[in-house]
Short mmCIF file of C-alpha atoms in Angstrom, two decimals:
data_model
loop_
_atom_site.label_atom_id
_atom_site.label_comp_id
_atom_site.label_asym_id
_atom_site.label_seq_id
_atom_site.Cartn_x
_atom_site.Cartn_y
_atom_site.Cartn_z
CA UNK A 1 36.45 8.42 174.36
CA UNK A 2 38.77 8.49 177.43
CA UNK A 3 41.43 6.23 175.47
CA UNK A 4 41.27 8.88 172.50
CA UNK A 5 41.63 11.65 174.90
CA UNK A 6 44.62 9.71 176.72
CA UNK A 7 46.03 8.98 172.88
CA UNK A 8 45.70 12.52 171.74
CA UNK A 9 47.80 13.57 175.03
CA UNK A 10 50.34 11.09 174.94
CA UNK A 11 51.29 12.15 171.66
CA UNK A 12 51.42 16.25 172.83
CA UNK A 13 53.47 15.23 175.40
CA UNK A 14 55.83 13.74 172.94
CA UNK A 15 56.14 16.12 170.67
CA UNK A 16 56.80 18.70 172.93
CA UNK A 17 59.51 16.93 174.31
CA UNK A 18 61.01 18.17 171.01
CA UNK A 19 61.07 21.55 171.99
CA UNK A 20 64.20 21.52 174.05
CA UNK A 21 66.56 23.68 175.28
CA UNK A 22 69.71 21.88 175.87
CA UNK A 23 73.37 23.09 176.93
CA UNK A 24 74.98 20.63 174.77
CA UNK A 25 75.34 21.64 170.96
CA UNK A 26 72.95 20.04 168.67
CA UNK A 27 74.18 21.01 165.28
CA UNK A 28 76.20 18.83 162.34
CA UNK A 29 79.99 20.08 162.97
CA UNK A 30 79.75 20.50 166.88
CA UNK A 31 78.45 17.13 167.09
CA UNK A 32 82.02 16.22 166.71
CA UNK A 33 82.65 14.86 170.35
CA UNK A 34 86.54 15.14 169.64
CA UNK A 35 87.12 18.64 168.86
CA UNK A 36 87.95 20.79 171.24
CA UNK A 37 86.12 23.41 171.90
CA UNK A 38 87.86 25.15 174.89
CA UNK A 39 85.70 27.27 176.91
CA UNK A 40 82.91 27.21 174.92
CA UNK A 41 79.41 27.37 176.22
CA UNK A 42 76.79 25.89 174.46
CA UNK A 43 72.43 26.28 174.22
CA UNK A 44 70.72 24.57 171.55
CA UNK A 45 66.86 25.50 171.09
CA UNK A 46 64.52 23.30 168.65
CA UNK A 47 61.49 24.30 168.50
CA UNK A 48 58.68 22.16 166.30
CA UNK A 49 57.21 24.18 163.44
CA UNK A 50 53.86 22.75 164.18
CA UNK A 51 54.48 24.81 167.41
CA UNK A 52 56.05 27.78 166.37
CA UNK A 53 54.47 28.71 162.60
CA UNK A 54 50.77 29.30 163.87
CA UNK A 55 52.48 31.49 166.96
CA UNK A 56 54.91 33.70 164.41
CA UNK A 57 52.07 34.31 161.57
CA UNK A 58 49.56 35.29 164.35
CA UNK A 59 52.49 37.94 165.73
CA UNK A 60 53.36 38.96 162.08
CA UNK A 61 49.46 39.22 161.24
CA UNK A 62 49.01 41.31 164.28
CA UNK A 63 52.36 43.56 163.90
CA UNK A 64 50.79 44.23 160.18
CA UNK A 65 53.09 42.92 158.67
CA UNK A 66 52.76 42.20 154.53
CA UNK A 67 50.97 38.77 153.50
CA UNK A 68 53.95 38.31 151.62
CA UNK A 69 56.25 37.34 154.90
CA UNK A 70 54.16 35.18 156.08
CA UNK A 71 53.87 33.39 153.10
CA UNK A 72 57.73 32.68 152.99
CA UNK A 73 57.22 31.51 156.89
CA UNK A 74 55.08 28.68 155.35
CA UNK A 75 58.29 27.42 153.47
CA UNK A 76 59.78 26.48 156.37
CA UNK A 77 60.08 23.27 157.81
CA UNK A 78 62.40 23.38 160.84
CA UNK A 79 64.91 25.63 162.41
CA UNK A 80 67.43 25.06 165.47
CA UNK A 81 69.63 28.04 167.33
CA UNK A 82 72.53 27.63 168.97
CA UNK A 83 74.06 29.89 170.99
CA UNK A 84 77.91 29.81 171.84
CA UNK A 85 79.80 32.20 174.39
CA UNK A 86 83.46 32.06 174.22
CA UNK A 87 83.83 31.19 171.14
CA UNK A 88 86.64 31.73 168.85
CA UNK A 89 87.76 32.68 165.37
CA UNK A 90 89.37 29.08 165.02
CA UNK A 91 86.12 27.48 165.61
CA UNK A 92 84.80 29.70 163.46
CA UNK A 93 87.14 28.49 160.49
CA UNK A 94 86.52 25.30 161.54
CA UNK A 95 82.86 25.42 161.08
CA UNK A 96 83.26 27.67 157.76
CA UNK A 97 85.17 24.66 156.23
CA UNK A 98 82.28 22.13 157.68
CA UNK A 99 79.85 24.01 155.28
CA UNK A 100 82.05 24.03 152.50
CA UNK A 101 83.03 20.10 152.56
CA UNK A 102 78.87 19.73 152.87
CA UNK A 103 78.22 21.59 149.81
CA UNK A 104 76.98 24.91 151.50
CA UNK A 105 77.72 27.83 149.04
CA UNK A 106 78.64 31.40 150.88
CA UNK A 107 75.91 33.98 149.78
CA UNK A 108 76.35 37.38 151.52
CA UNK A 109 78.57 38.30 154.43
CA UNK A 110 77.31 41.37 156.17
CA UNK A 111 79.16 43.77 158.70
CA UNK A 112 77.56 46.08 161.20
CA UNK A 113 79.89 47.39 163.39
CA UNK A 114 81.61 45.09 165.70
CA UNK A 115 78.97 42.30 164.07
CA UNK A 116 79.61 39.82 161.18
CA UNK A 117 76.52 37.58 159.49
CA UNK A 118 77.42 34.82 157.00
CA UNK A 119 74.41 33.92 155.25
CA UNK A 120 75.33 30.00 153.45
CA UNK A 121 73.26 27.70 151.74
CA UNK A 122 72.77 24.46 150.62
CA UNK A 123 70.70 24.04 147.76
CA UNK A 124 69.27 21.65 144.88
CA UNK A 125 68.68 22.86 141.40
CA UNK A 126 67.03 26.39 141.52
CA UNK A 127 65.67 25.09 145.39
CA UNK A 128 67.21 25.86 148.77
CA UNK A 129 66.92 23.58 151.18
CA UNK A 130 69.10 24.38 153.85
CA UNK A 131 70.38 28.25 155.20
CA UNK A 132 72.81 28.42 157.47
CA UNK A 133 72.99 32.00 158.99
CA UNK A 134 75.75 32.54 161.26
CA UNK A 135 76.54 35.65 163.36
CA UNK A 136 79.47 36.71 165.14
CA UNK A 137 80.49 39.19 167.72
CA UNK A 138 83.51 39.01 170.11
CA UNK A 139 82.99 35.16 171.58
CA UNK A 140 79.58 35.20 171.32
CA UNK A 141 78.51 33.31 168.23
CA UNK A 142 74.70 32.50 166.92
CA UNK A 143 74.23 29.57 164.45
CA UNK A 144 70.69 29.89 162.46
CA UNK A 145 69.81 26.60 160.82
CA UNK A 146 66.40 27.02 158.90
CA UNK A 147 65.64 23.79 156.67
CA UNK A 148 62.83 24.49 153.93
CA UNK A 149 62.36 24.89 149.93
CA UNK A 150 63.58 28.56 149.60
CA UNK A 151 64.38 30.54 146.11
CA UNK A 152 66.69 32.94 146.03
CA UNK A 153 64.17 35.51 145.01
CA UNK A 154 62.22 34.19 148.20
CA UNK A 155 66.03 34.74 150.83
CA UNK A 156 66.32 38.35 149.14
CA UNK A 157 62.47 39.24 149.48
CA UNK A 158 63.60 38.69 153.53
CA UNK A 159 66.63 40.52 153.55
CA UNK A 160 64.93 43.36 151.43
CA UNK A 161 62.09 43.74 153.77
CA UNK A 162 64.46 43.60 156.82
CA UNK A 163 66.21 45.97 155.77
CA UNK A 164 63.36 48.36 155.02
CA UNK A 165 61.91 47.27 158.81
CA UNK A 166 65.49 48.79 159.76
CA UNK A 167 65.47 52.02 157.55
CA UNK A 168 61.79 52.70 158.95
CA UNK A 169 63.43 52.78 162.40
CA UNK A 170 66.15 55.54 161.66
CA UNK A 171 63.63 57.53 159.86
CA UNK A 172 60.97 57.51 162.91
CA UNK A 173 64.02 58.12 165.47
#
């Protein structure tokens, strides 16, 4: 029993090493060790979905939110953030370019104000398999890479409800 127990917490400890929060960037394009990226500062979360799933549908379930979200959480199967301050419309192009030579396919740019989000995927047939959300503002840029089996009925579902979340807002104001 005690080498089961020492097993079963050997591998935790493992995988939670996974969930790391690193200053260096962990992401396909700024991987590229001879770019230069200036000023640029860097943090790179991964979080496992084994972790994270049970932890979002509980706070969804508990916010009341519809059945429906939660079922498109399911669909995912890993996402990393990365965070960059000072960051610059060059790298920017750069990275834009990066998608495009890997087959990522711009969907919907959105501006709010002094914000821009690039939604891009990469997909398969009818399936997506990879969204790339990216959001800039100033030097501050946010990279959103969420790996799963999406539709494109599933992505607007998401932006739909979002949206409504946000209209619900004003109204109550």
């Amino acid at each position: 029993m005690k080498n089961i127990a020492f097993l079963f917490a050997a591998v935790l400890l493992l995988s939670l090493q996974s969930c790391i929060v690193s200053s260096t960037p962990k992401m396909g394009f700024f991987d590229n060790q001879h770019y230069d990226y200036k000023d640029a500062k860097f943090t790179s979360i991964n979080v496992p979905m084994f972790l994270a799933k049970p932890m979002v549908k509980k706070a969804l379930k508990e916010d009341g939110e519809s059945e429906e979200l939660i079922s498109l959480i399911k669909k995912i199967s890993d996402i990393k953030v990365m965070t960059v301050e000072n960051g610059n419309k060059t790298m920017l192009a750069d990275f834009a370019k990066y998608l495009t030579n890997n087959r990522f396919e711009e969907w919907m740019t959105v501006k709010k104000e002094n914000e821009t989000v690039n939604f891009q995927a990469k997909q398969s047939g009818d399936v997506i398999k990879k969204l790339m959300i990216t959001v800039h503002s100033g030097s501050e840029l946010v990279f959103v890479d969420v790996s799963g089996k999406f539709t494109a009925d599933d992505i607007s579902r998401i932006i739909n409800y979002s949206e409504r979340k946000d209209v619900k807002k004003l109204v109550s104001k």
